XYZ file of C-alpha atoms in Angstrom:
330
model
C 86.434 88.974 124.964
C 89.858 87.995 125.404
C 92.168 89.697 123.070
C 90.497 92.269 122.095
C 92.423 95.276 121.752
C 91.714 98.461 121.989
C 94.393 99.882 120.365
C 92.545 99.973 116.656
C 90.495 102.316 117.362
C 92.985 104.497 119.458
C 94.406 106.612 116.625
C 90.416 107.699 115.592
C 89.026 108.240 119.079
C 91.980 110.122 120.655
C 91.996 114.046 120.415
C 94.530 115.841 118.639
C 95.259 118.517 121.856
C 97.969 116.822 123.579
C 100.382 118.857 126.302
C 103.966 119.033 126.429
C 104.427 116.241 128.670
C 102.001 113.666 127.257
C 104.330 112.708 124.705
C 103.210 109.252 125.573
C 100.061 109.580 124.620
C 101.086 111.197 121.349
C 103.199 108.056 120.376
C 100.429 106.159 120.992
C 97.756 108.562 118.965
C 100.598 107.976 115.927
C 100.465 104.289 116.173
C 103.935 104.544 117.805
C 103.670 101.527 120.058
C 106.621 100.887 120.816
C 107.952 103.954 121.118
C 105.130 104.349 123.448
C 105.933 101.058 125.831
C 109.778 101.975 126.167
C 108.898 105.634 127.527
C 106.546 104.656 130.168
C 109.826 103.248 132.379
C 110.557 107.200 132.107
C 107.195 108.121 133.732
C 107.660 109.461 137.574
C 105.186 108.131 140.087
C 103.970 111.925 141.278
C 99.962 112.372 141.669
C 98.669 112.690 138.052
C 101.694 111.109 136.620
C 100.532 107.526 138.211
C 96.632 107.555 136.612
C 98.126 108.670 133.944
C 100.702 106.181 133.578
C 97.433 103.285 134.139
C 96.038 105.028 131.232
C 98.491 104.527 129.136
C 99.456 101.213 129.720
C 95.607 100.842 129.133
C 96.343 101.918 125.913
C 98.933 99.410 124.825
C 97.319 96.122 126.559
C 96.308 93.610 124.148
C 94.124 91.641 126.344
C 90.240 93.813 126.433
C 89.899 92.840 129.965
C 93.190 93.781 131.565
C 92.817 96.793 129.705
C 89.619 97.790 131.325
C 90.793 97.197 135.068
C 93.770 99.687 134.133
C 91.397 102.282 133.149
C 88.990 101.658 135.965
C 92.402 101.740 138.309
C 93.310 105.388 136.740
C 89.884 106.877 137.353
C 90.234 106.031 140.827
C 93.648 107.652 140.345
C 94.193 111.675 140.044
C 94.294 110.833 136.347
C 94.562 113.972 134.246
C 91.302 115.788 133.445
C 91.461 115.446 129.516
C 91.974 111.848 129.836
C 88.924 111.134 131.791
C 86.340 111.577 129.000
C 88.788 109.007 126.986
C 88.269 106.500 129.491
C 84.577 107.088 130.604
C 83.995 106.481 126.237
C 85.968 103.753 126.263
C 84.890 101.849 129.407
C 81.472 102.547 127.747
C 82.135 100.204 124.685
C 83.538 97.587 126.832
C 80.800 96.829 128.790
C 78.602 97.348 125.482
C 80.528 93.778 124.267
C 80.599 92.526 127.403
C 76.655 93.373 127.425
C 76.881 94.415 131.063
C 74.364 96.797 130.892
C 73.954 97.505 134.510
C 77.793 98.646 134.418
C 77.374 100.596 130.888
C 74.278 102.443 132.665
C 76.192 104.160 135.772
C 78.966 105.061 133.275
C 76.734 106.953 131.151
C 74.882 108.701 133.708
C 77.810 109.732 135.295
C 79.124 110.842 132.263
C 76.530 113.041 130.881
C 76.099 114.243 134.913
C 79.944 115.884 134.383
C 80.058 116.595 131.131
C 76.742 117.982 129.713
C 78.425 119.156 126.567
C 81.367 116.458 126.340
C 82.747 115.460 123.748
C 81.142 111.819 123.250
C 77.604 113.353 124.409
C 76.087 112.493 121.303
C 77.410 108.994 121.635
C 76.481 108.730 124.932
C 73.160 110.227 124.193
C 73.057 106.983 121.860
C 74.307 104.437 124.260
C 71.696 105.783 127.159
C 68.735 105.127 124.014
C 70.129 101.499 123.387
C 70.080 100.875 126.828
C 66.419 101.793 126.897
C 66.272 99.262 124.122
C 67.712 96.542 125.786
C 65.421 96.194 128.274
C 62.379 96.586 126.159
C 61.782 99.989 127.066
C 60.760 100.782 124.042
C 58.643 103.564 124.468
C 61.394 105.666 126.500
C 63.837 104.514 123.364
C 61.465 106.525 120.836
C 61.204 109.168 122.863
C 64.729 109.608 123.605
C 65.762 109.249 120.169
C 63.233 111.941 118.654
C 64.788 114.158 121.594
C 68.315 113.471 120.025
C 67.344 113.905 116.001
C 65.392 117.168 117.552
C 69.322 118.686 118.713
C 71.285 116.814 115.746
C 69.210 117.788 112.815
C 71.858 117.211 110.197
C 75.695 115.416 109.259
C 76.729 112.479 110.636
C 74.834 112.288 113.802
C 71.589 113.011 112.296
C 72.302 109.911 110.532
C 73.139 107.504 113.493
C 70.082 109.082 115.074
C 67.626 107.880 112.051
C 69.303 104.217 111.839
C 68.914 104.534 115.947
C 65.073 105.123 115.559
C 64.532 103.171 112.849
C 65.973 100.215 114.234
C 64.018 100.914 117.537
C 60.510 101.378 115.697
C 60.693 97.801 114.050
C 61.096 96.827 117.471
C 58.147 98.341 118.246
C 56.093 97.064 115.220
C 56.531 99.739 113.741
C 57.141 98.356 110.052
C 55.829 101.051 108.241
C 57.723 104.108 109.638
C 60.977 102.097 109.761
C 61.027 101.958 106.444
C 59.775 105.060 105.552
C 62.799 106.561 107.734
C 65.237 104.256 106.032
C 63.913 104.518 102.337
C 64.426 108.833 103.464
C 68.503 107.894 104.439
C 69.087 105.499 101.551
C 68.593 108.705 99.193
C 71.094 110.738 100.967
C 74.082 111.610 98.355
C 76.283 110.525 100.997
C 77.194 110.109 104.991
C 77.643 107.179 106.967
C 74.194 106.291 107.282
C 73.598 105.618 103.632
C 75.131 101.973 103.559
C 73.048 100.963 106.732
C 70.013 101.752 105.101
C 70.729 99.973 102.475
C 71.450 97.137 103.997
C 68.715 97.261 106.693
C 66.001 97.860 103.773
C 67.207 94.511 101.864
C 67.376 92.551 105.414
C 63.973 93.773 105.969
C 62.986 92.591 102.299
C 64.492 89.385 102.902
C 62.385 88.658 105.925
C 59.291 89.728 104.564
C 60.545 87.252 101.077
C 59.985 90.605 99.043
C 62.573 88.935 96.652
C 62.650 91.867 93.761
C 63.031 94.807 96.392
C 66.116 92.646 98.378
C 68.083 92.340 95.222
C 67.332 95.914 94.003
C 68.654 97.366 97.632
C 71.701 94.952 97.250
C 72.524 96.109 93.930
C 72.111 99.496 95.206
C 74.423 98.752 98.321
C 76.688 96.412 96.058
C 77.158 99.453 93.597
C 77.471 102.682 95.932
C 79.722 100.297 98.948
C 81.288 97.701 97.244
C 83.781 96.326 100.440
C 80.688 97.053 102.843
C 80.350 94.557 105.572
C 77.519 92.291 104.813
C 77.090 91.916 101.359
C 77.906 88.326 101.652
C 76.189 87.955 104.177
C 72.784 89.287 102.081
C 73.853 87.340 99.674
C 73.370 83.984 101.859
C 69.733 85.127 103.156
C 69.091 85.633 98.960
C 69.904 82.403 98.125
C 66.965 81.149 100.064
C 64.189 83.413 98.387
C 62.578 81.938 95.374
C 60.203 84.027 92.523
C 56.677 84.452 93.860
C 55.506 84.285 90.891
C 53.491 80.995 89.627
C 54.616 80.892 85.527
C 51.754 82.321 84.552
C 53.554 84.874 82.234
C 53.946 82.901 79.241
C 49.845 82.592 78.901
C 49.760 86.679 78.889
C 50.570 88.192 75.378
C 53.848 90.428 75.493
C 54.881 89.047 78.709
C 58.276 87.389 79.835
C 60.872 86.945 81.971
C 64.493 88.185 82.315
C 67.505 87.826 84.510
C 68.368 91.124 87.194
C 71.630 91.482 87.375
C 72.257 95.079 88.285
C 70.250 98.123 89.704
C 72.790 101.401 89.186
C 72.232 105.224 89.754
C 75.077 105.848 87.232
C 74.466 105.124 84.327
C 78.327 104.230 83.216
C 78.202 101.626 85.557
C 75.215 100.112 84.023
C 76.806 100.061 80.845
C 80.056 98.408 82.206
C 77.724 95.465 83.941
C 75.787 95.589 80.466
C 78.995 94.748 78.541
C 80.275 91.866 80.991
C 76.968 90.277 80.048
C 76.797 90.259 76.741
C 78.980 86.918 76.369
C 76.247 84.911 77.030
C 74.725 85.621 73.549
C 71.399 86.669 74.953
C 69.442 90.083 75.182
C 70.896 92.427 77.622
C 69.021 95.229 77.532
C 69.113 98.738 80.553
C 65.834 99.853 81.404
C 65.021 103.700 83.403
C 63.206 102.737 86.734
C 61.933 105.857 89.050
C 61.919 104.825 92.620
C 60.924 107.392 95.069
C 62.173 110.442 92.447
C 65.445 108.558 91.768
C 66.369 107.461 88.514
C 68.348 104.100 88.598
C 69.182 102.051 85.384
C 68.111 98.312 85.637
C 70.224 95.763 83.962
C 68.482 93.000 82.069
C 69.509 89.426 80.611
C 67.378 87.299 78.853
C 63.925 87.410 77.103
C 62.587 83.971 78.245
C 58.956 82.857 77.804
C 59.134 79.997 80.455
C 60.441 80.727 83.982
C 61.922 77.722 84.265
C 64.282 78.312 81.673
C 64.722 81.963 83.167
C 65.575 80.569 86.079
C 68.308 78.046 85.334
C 70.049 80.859 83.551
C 69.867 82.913 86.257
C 71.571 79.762 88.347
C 74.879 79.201 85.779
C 74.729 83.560 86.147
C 75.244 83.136 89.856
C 77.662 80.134 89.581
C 79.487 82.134 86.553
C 79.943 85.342 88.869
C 79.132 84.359 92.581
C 76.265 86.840 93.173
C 72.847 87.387 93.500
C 70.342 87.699 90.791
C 66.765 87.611 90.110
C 64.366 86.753 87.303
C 61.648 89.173 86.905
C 58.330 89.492 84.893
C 58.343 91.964 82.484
């Protein structure tokens, strides 16, 4: 855990009401480090001033772990009051990565004991639920989480609530309604939980070696999230799955096989993978496909009557353009 900083995330997490004299603290909300480090000399030693000083030097430390005794030092301090919350959050995350979950425990209860309508309750509602999860509780996990979508019914935290529940409920061997919860998210227009259903729907595909629906989520993720975290990472599990199929298609009349190299919801974008394509001299054909009331546009390469040749195509494809495709029976 050693250099971890906190300071990343300081500009996001802090609030934007700041008093007269914690001009500190706004140097450090602005990313004003240094600014931040030489004024702290100017800091008296008086009551408040002294947590609050802790705090800030909290702030600035590189090193995770020194930064953690310095907050747990200005709690024990007379630390202001609108700091507290700050630290009780933050404190909360660091014993998350440390996975001290006996620590991250107390400082959740005794955060939602002092502030019942804090700022970070939803988070902390969501910590206290993964803590249940933790230690297999998974019952209490469910139930906690369906008490949490019942008070955040819509936006952002709806979202983390779903991708909380779903992610419990596979847990729980609950396949079916994980995926039912997830396939529900993916067709959001937008939020943050869109991209995690995604993903979470192709690593479930990949684990069950459901090769057609793991590349059609990854396209999906690959066209709506392009820098996403894990899409290489997909890609890697993908290069392991192999067609189910058993070449059977060239003994059925009108039946063959193609390369996948794109599931789109817009339509231009289809067209623009169509066109990178078409240097290969083969058939590239888009094709409607309705999934769930959505209308995505399925990219096509090929018409191949042996899967074998289908499938070395598909191989120079992935080598040509270092992703993930799929040959299909059509």
């Amino acid at each position: 855990m050693k250099k971890l900083s906190f300071i990343l995330s300081v500009i996001v997490l802090l609030p934007l009401h700041v008093s007269r004299a914690d001009n500190i603290f706004s140097l450090i909300r602005d990313g004003k480090l240094d600014e931040a480090a030489d004024s702290l000399s100017d800091v008296t030693t008086a009551s408040t001033r002294d947590g609050n000083r802790l705090f800030y030097r909290s702030l600035l430390e590189g090193d995770a772990d020194q930064s953690a005794r310095l907050m747990e030092a200005a709690l024990r301090s007379s630390v202001a009051p609108i700091y507290r919350q700050e630290i009780y959050y933050r404190l909360a995350l660091y014993h998350l990565l440390k996975e001290d979950y006996t620590r991250l425990s107390e400082l959740v209860s005794e955060y939602r004991t002092h502030w019942e309508n804090g700022k970070y309750r939803a988070e902390m509602q969501r910590l206290s639920i993964l803590i249940d999860e933790r230690h297999a509780n998974y019952d209490a996990a469910i139930k906690q989480s369906d008490r949490y979508l019942l008070e955040y019914s819509s936006g952002e935290a709806n979202h983390w609530g779903m991708v909380d529940k779903a992610r419990i409920m596979r847990r729980f061997d609950k396949d079916v309604g994980a995926h039912n919860m997830l396939r529900k998210l993916s067709r959001e227009k937008s939020g943050p939980g869109v991209a995690v259903a995604l993903y979470m729907l192709a690593e479930e595909a990949i684990r069950q070696k459901h090769t057609d629906d793991a590349v059609f989520y990854y396209n999906l993720l690959r066209e709506a999230y392009p820098a996403a975290i894990g899409l290489d990472a997909l890609m890697e599990k993908m290069e392991n799955l192999t067609y189910s199929g058993d070449n059977r298609a060239e003994k059925l009349t009108g039946t063959f096989y193609s390369v996948q190299v794109g599931v789109f919801s817009v339509k231009d974008n289809a067209e623009k993978q169509a066109d990178m394509f078409k240097q290969y001299n083969q058939k590239v054909e888009i094709r409607q496909k309705n999934v769930s009331d959505v209308k995505y546009h399925v990219v096509y390469v090929g018409r191949f009557t042996d899967y074998e040749e289908a499938r070395r195509f598909k191989t120079m494809l992935e080598s040509n353009h270092k992703e993930a495709y799929q040959v299909v029976a059509r």
